[in-house]
Amino acid sequence: MGKKRNTGLILAIISILVVLGFLSWFLITIFESEKPQIQLAPIPNFLAEKQEITLIITDMKRGLRNVKVSVKQGDRNITILNKMFPFEGLFNREGTHRFETKFSIDPSTLNLAQGRVDLHVHVWDYSRRSGGDGNLSTSEHKMIVDTIPPAIRAVSRLHYVNRGGSGLVVYQTTSDSVKSGLFINDYFFPGFPAAEESQEGMHVCYFGIPFDIKRNPEIYLWAEDKAGNRSKAKFYCRIRKKRFRTDKIKITDRFLKQILPYFSFYLKETAGEDIVRFLKINRDLRGENAEAFYNLRTKTSPTRLWDGVWLRLKNAANMAGFGDKRTYYYKG
């Protein structure tokens, strides 16, 4: 009898423990406290135009219940996105645990005023916490609506520049401008403050006219503010025609033998006749050098690094001029 009682007591205790264990697991599962995760990209600091934002939300336990995206400005609260996710399967195992979408904020369409606007994202899951409302995750981001472009105007009046020459323009921008300069077609030349003590937005820009530029190029001043708004301004700039020297040069095998060793660093993987290797130098290497010189403009110093007039070295011979056009002849 004693053994049966002990066995029954043990079974009863085990049953109670199993029930308590299941009940604990059930309560922990449905009342889990892990909040949904929110990812936003990009997160802009300024709104100058329509901005598309990617939203990714995840909840790997009870699953997603609801997501709401809104913007608030003053007393206005504008809903951008409000989506419910259905409860599917046992413990919502077949429900939505990851959701990705894109939404847009357009200051013009939403009639947002200039100034601060707040972006709010709220996400709930299917946990039974908070009276059944679930765990709540929020993400807030402050932005500035700025759709007004900076102003820019030329101060210097007349600009006459030779084809292949250089010029200088003085212009003025408003204080909200963070980058400015001059465009000649697709070529950009940055401008810089005229002086350290300048408080009126006065800038200067040195620019060059390509020697091979086509007729009627598009030349204009350009400015951008920190919100990404951009302005253009035309100004008077006349490009004068200029003829460049042409030259005909005969190439001999002896000449090639003399010069090619100087370019051995560039011709290590180039086999073939000397004339083929010469053409590679004259075409490819010259092109790379020209691009390197042009890219130097992106590292321009904001202050002038010279004084006075540029002079030729004493007793230096003029072997070639800028923009010279050469025609090479080989065995012909």
CSV table of C-alpha atoms in Angstrom, one decimal, residues 13-322:
chain,number,residue,atom,x,y,z
A,13,ILE,CA,3.6,15.7,-8.6
A,14,ILE,CA,5.0,15.0,-12.0
A,15,SER,CA,1.6,15.8,-13.6
A,16,ILE,CA,1.4,19.1,-11.6
A,17,LEU,CA,4.9,20.0,-12.7
A,18,VAL,CA,4.1,19.2,-16.3
A,19,VAL,CA,0.9,21.3,-16.2
A,20,LEU,CA,2.8,24.1,-14.4
A,21,GLY,CA,5.7,23.9,-17.0
A,22,PHE,CA,3.2,24.0,-19.9
A,23,LEU,CA,1.4,26.8,-18.3
A,24,SER,CA,4.6,28.7,-17.7
A,25,TRP,CA,5.7,28.1,-21.3
A,26,PHE,CA,2.3,29.2,-22.6
A,27,LEU,CA,2.3,32.4,-20.6
A,28,ILE,CA,5.9,33.2,-21.5
A,29,THR,CA,5.1,32.6,-25.1
A,30,ILE,CA,2.0,34.7,-25.4
A,31,PHE,CA,3.2,37.4,-23.0
A,32,GLU,CA,6.7,37.6,-24.5
A,33,SER,CA,8.4,41.0,-24.0
A,34,GLU,CA,10.7,41.2,-27.1
A,35,LYS,CA,9.8,44.4,-29.1
A,36,PRO,CA,9.7,44.5,-32.9
A,37,GLN,CA,12.8,45.8,-34.7
A,38,ILE,CA,12.6,48.9,-37.0
A,39,GLN,CA,15.0,49.9,-39.7
A,40,LEU,CA,14.7,53.0,-41.8
A,41,ALA,CA,17.0,54.0,-44.7
A,42,PRO,CA,17.9,56.5,-45.8
A,43,ILE,CA,17.1,58.8,-42.9
A,44,PRO,CA,17.3,62.4,-44.3
A,45,ASN,CA,18.0,65.4,-42.2
A,46,PHE,CA,16.4,67.7,-44.8
A,47,LEU,CA,13.4,67.5,-47.2
A,48,ALA,CA,13.9,69.5,-50.3
A,49,GLU,CA,11.9,67.3,-52.6
A,50,LYS,CA,10.1,63.9,-52.7
A,51,GLN,CA,12.1,61.5,-50.5
A,52,GLU,CA,11.6,57.7,-50.8
A,53,ILE,CA,12.4,55.8,-47.6
A,54,THR,CA,12.8,52.0,-47.1
A,55,LEU,CA,11.2,50.5,-44.0
A,56,ILE,CA,12.0,47.1,-42.6
A,57,ILE,CA,10.2,45.7,-39.5
A,58,THR,CA,10.7,42.3,-37.9
A,59,ASP,CA,9.4,40.4,-35.0
A,60,MET,CA,10.6,36.8,-34.9
A,61,LYS,CA,8.5,35.6,-31.9
A,62,ARG,CA,4.8,36.5,-31.9
A,63,GLY,CA,4.8,38.2,-35.2
A,64,LEU,CA,3.8,41.6,-36.5
A,65,ARG,CA,0.3,43.0,-35.7
A,66,ASN,CA,0.3,46.6,-37.0
A,67,VAL,CA,2.6,49.3,-38.4
A,68,LYS,CA,1.8,53.0,-38.6
A,69,VAL,CA,4.0,55.7,-40.2
A,70,SER,CA,3.1,59.4,-39.8
A,71,VAL,CA,4.6,62.9,-40.0
A,72,LYS,CA,3.8,65.6,-37.6
A,73,GLN,CA,4.2,69.3,-38.1
A,74,GLY,CA,2.6,71.7,-35.6
A,75,ASP,CA,-0.9,70.6,-35.0
A,76,ARG,CA,-1.0,68.5,-38.2
A,77,ASN,CA,-0.6,64.7,-38.0
A,78,ILE,CA,-0.5,63.1,-41.4
A,79,THR,CA,-0.7,59.3,-41.8
A,80,ILE,CA,1.6,57.9,-44.4
A,81,LEU,CA,1.2,54.2,-43.8
A,82,ASN,CA,-1.2,52.2,-41.7
A,83,LYS,CA,-1.2,48.4,-42.2
A,84,MET,CA,-2.6,45.5,-40.2
A,85,PHE,CA,-1.2,42.0,-40.3
A,86,PRO,CA,-3.5,39.0,-39.9
A,87,PHE,CA,-3.0,36.3,-37.2
A,88,GLU,CA,-2.4,33.1,-38.9
A,89,GLY,CA,-1.7,29.5,-37.6
A,90,LEU,CA,-1.0,28.2,-34.1
A,91,PHE,CA,0.6,31.0,-32.1
A,92,ASN,CA,0.7,33.0,-35.3
A,93,ARG,CA,3.6,30.9,-36.6
A,94,GLU,CA,2.3,31.4,-40.2
A,95,GLY,CA,1.8,35.1,-39.7
A,96,THR,CA,4.0,38.0,-40.8
A,97,HIS,CA,7.4,38.1,-39.0
A,98,ARG,CA,9.2,40.4,-41.5
A,99,PHE,CA,7.8,43.2,-43.6
A,100,GLU,CA,9.6,45.5,-46.0
A,101,THR,CA,8.1,48.4,-47.9
A,102,LYS,CA,8.9,51.8,-49.4
A,103,PHE,CA,7.1,55.0,-48.6
A,104,SER,CA,7.5,58.6,-49.8
A,105,ILE,CA,7.4,61.9,-48.1
A,106,ASP,CA,6.7,64.8,-50.6
A,107,PRO,CA,6.7,68.2,-49.0
A,108,SER,CA,4.7,69.6,-51.9
A,109,THR,CA,2.0,66.9,-52.0
A,110,LEU,CA,1.6,67.0,-48.2
A,111,ASN,CA,1.6,70.8,-48.2
A,112,LEU,CA,4.3,70.9,-45.5
A,113,ALA,CA,5.6,74.3,-44.4
A,114,GLN,CA,9.2,75.3,-44.3
A,115,GLY,CA,10.8,74.2,-41.0
A,116,ARG,CA,10.8,71.2,-38.7
A,117,VAL,CA,8.7,68.1,-39.3
A,118,ASP,CA,8.8,64.9,-37.2
A,119,LEU,CA,8.7,61.3,-38.7
A,120,HIS,CA,7.0,58.7,-36.4
A,121,VAL,CA,7.0,54.9,-36.9
A,122,HIS,CA,5.0,52.7,-34.5
A,123,VAL,CA,5.0,48.9,-34.7
A,124,TRP,CA,3.0,46.5,-32.5
A,125,ASP,CA,3.3,42.7,-32.2
A,126,TYR,CA,0.9,39.9,-31.2
A,127,SER,CA,2.1,39.6,-27.7
A,128,ARG,CA,-0.6,39.7,-25.0
A,129,ARG,CA,1.3,42.3,-23.0
A,130,SER,CA,-0.1,45.9,-22.4
A,131,GLY,CA,-3.6,44.6,-22.0
A,132,GLY,CA,-3.5,42.6,-25.2
A,133,ASP,CA,-2.2,45.5,-27.4
A,134,GLY,CA,1.3,43.9,-27.7
A,135,ASN,CA,4.8,45.1,-27.4
A,136,LEU,CA,5.3,48.6,-29.0
A,137,SER,CA,8.4,49.8,-30.8
A,138,THR,CA,8.7,53.4,-31.9
A,139,SER,CA,11.2,55.3,-34.0
A,140,GLU,CA,11.2,59.1,-34.3
A,141,HIS,CA,13.3,61.3,-36.5
A,142,LYS,CA,13.4,65.1,-36.8
A,143,MET,CA,13.8,66.6,-40.3
A,144,ILE,CA,13.8,70.1,-41.8
A,145,VAL,CA,11.6,71.0,-44.7
A,146,ASP,CA,13.7,73.3,-47.0
A,147,THR,CA,12.5,73.6,-50.6
A,148,ILE,CA,13.9,77.2,-51.2
A,149,PRO,CA,17.0,77.1,-53.4
A,150,PRO,CA,20.0,79.4,-52.6
A,151,ALA,CA,20.3,82.6,-54.7
A,152,ILE,CA,23.3,83.2,-56.9
A,153,ARG,CA,24.3,86.1,-59.3
A,154,ALA,CA,27.3,87.3,-61.2
A,155,VAL,CA,29.0,90.4,-59.8
A,156,SER,CA,31.7,90.8,-62.5
A,157,ARG,CA,30.2,91.9,-65.8
A,158,LEU,CA,32.1,91.2,-68.9
A,159,HIS,CA,34.1,88.0,-69.5
A,160,TYR,CA,36.1,87.4,-72.7
A,161,VAL,CA,38.0,84.2,-72.7
A,162,ASN,CA,40.0,82.5,-75.5
A,163,ARG,CA,39.2,79.0,-76.5
A,164,GLY,CA,41.7,77.0,-74.5
A,165,GLY,CA,42.2,79.9,-72.1
A,166,SER,CA,41.3,80.7,-68.5
A,167,GLY,CA,39.0,83.2,-66.9
A,168,LEU,CA,37.8,84.5,-63.5
A,169,VAL,CA,34.3,85.3,-62.4
A,170,VAL,CA,33.2,87.0,-59.2
A,171,TYR,CA,29.8,86.1,-58.0
A,172,GLN,CA,27.6,86.3,-54.9
A,173,THR,CA,25.5,83.6,-53.1
A,174,THR,CA,23.2,83.7,-50.2
A,175,SER,CA,24.4,82.4,-46.8
A,176,ASP,CA,22.6,79.1,-47.1
A,177,SER,CA,24.8,78.0,-50.0
A,178,VAL,CA,27.4,75.3,-49.0
A,179,LYS,CA,28.8,74.6,-52.5
A,180,SER,CA,29.0,76.7,-55.6
A,181,GLY,CA,31.0,77.3,-58.8
A,182,LEU,CA,30.7,77.3,-62.5
A,183,PHE,CA,29.7,74.7,-65.1
A,184,ILE,CA,31.0,74.6,-68.7
A,185,ASN,CA,28.8,71.8,-70.2
A,186,ASP,CA,29.7,68.9,-67.9
A,187,TYR,CA,32.9,70.4,-66.5
A,188,PHE,CA,32.6,71.8,-63.0
A,189,PHE,CA,34.9,74.4,-61.5
A,190,PRO,CA,34.5,75.1,-57.8
A,191,GLY,CA,34.3,78.6,-56.4
A,192,PHE,CA,35.7,79.8,-53.1
A,193,PRO,CA,35.1,82.8,-50.8
A,194,ALA,CA,36.7,86.0,-52.1
A,195,ALA,CA,38.3,86.6,-48.7
A,196,GLU,CA,38.3,85.1,-45.2
A,197,GLU,CA,36.6,88.2,-43.8
A,198,SER,CA,34.0,88.2,-46.6
A,199,GLN,CA,30.5,88.3,-45.0
A,200,GLU,CA,28.4,88.9,-48.0
A,201,GLY,CA,28.7,85.7,-49.9
A,202,MET,CA,31.3,87.0,-52.4
A,203,HIS,CA,33.1,84.2,-54.2
A,204,VAL,CA,35.6,83.9,-57.0
A,205,CYS,CA,36.0,81.1,-59.5
A,206,TYR,CA,38.9,80.4,-61.9
A,207,PHE,CA,37.8,78.4,-64.9
A,208,GLY,CA,39.2,77.0,-68.1
A,209,ILE,CA,37.7,76.8,-71.6
A,210,PRO,CA,38.6,73.5,-73.3
A,211,PHE,CA,40.7,74.0,-76.4
A,212,ASP,CA,38.4,71.6,-78.3
A,213,ILE,CA,35.1,73.0,-77.0
A,214,LYS,CA,32.2,73.0,-79.5
A,215,ARG,CA,30.3,76.1,-80.4
A,216,ASN,CA,27.8,77.6,-78.0
A,217,PRO,CA,28.6,75.7,-74.8
A,218,GLU,CA,26.4,75.9,-71.8
A,219,ILE,CA,28.1,78.1,-69.2
A,220,TYR,CA,26.4,79.0,-65.9
A,221,LEU,CA,26.9,79.7,-62.2
A,222,TRP,CA,25.7,77.0,-59.9
A,223,ALA,CA,25.0,76.8,-56.1
A,224,GLU,CA,23.7,74.1,-53.7
A,225,ASP,CA,22.5,74.3,-50.1
A,226,LYS,CA,22.7,71.7,-47.4
A,227,ALA,CA,19.2,70.5,-48.2
A,228,GLY,CA,20.2,69.7,-51.8
A,229,ASN,CA,18.4,72.6,-53.4
A,230,ARG,CA,20.2,73.9,-56.5
A,231,SER,CA,20.2,77.2,-58.4
A,232,LYS,CA,21.6,78.2,-61.8
A,233,ALA,CA,22.4,81.7,-63.1
A,234,LYS,CA,23.5,82.7,-66.6
A,235,PHE,CA,26.2,85.4,-67.0
A,236,TYR,CA,27.9,87.1,-69.9
A,237,CYS,CA,30.9,85.1,-71.1
A,238,ARG,CA,32.1,85.4,-74.7
A,239,ILE,CA,34.5,82.7,-76.0
A,240,ARG,CA,36.9,84.1,-78.6
A,241,LYS,CA,38.1,81.9,-81.4
A,242,LYS,CA,41.7,80.9,-81.4
A,243,ARG,CA,43.8,78.9,-83.8
A,244,PHE,CA,46.3,76.4,-82.4
A,245,ARG,CA,49.5,75.4,-84.0
A,246,THR,CA,49.5,72.2,-86.1
A,247,ASP,CA,52.6,70.1,-86.6
A,248,LYS,CA,53.7,67.1,-88.7
A,249,ILE,CA,56.2,64.7,-87.1
A,250,LYS,CA,57.9,61.8,-88.9
A,251,ILE,CA,58.6,58.8,-86.6
A,252,THR,CA,61.5,56.5,-87.3
A,253,ASP,CA,62.5,53.2,-85.9
A,254,ARG,CA,65.5,54.8,-84.4
A,255,PHE,CA,63.4,57.4,-82.6
A,256,LEU,CA,61.2,54.6,-81.2
A,257,LYS,CA,64.2,52.7,-79.9
A,258,GLN,CA,65.3,55.9,-78.1
A,259,ILE,CA,62.1,56.8,-76.3
A,260,LEU,CA,60.4,53.5,-75.5
A,261,PRO,CA,62.8,52.6,-72.6
A,262,TYR,CA,61.6,55.7,-70.8
A,263,PHE,CA,58.1,54.2,-70.7
A,264,SER,CA,59.1,50.7,-69.7
A,265,PHE,CA,57.1,51.0,-66.4
A,266,TYR,CA,53.9,51.4,-68.6
A,267,LEU,CA,54.7,48.8,-71.2
A,268,LYS,CA,55.6,45.8,-69.0
A,269,GLU,CA,52.6,43.8,-70.2
A,270,THR,CA,52.5,45.2,-73.8
A,271,ALA,CA,54.1,43.1,-76.4
A,272,GLY,CA,54.4,43.7,-80.2
A,273,GLU,CA,56.1,46.0,-82.5
A,274,ASP,CA,57.6,49.2,-81.3
A,275,ILE,CA,55.0,51.3,-83.2
A,276,VAL,CA,52.2,49.4,-81.4
A,277,ARG,CA,53.8,50.2,-78.1
A,278,PHE,CA,54.2,53.8,-79.1
A,279,LEU,CA,50.6,54.1,-80.0
A,280,LYS,CA,49.6,52.7,-76.6
A,281,ILE,CA,51.6,55.4,-74.9
A,282,ASN,CA,50.4,58.2,-77.1
A,283,ARG,CA,46.7,57.2,-76.8
A,284,ASP,CA,46.1,55.4,-73.5
A,285,LEU,CA,48.8,57.0,-71.3
A,286,ARG,CA,48.0,60.5,-72.6
A,287,GLY,CA,44.3,59.9,-71.9
A,288,GLU,CA,45.1,58.8,-68.3
A,289,ASN,CA,47.3,61.8,-67.8
A,290,ALA,CA,44.7,64.2,-69.0
A,291,GLU,CA,42.1,62.7,-66.7
A,292,ALA,CA,44.5,62.9,-63.8
A,293,PHE,CA,45.1,66.6,-64.5
A,294,TYR,CA,41.4,67.2,-64.7
A,295,ASN,CA,40.7,65.4,-61.5
A,296,LEU,CA,43.2,67.6,-59.6
A,297,ARG,CA,40.5,70.3,-59.6
A,298,THR,CA,38.6,68.3,-57.0
A,299,LYS,CA,41.5,68.9,-54.6
A,300,THR,CA,41.7,72.6,-55.2
A,301,SER,CA,43.1,74.7,-52.3
A,302,PRO,CA,40.5,77.3,-51.0
A,303,THR,CA,43.3,79.9,-50.9
A,304,ARG,CA,45.6,81.1,-53.7
A,305,LEU,CA,49.0,79.5,-53.6
A,306,TRP,CA,50.9,82.0,-55.7
A,307,ASP,CA,51.5,85.8,-56.1
A,308,GLY,CA,52.3,87.8,-59.2
A,309,VAL,CA,52.7,86.7,-62.8
A,310,TRP,CA,53.7,83.3,-63.9
A,311,LEU,CA,57.0,83.4,-65.8
A,312,ARG,CA,58.8,80.9,-68.0
A,313,LEU,CA,62.0,79.4,-66.7
A,314,LYS,CA,65.0,81.4,-67.7
A,315,ASN,CA,66.6,80.3,-71.1
A,316,ALA,CA,63.9,77.7,-71.5
A,317,ALA,CA,63.0,76.8,-75.1
A,318,ASN,CA,59.4,76.7,-76.3
A,319,MET,CA,59.2,73.2,-77.6
A,320,ALA,CA,55.4,72.9,-77.7
A,321,GLY,CA,52.3,75.0,-77.0
A,322,PHE,CA,49.0,74.3,-75.3
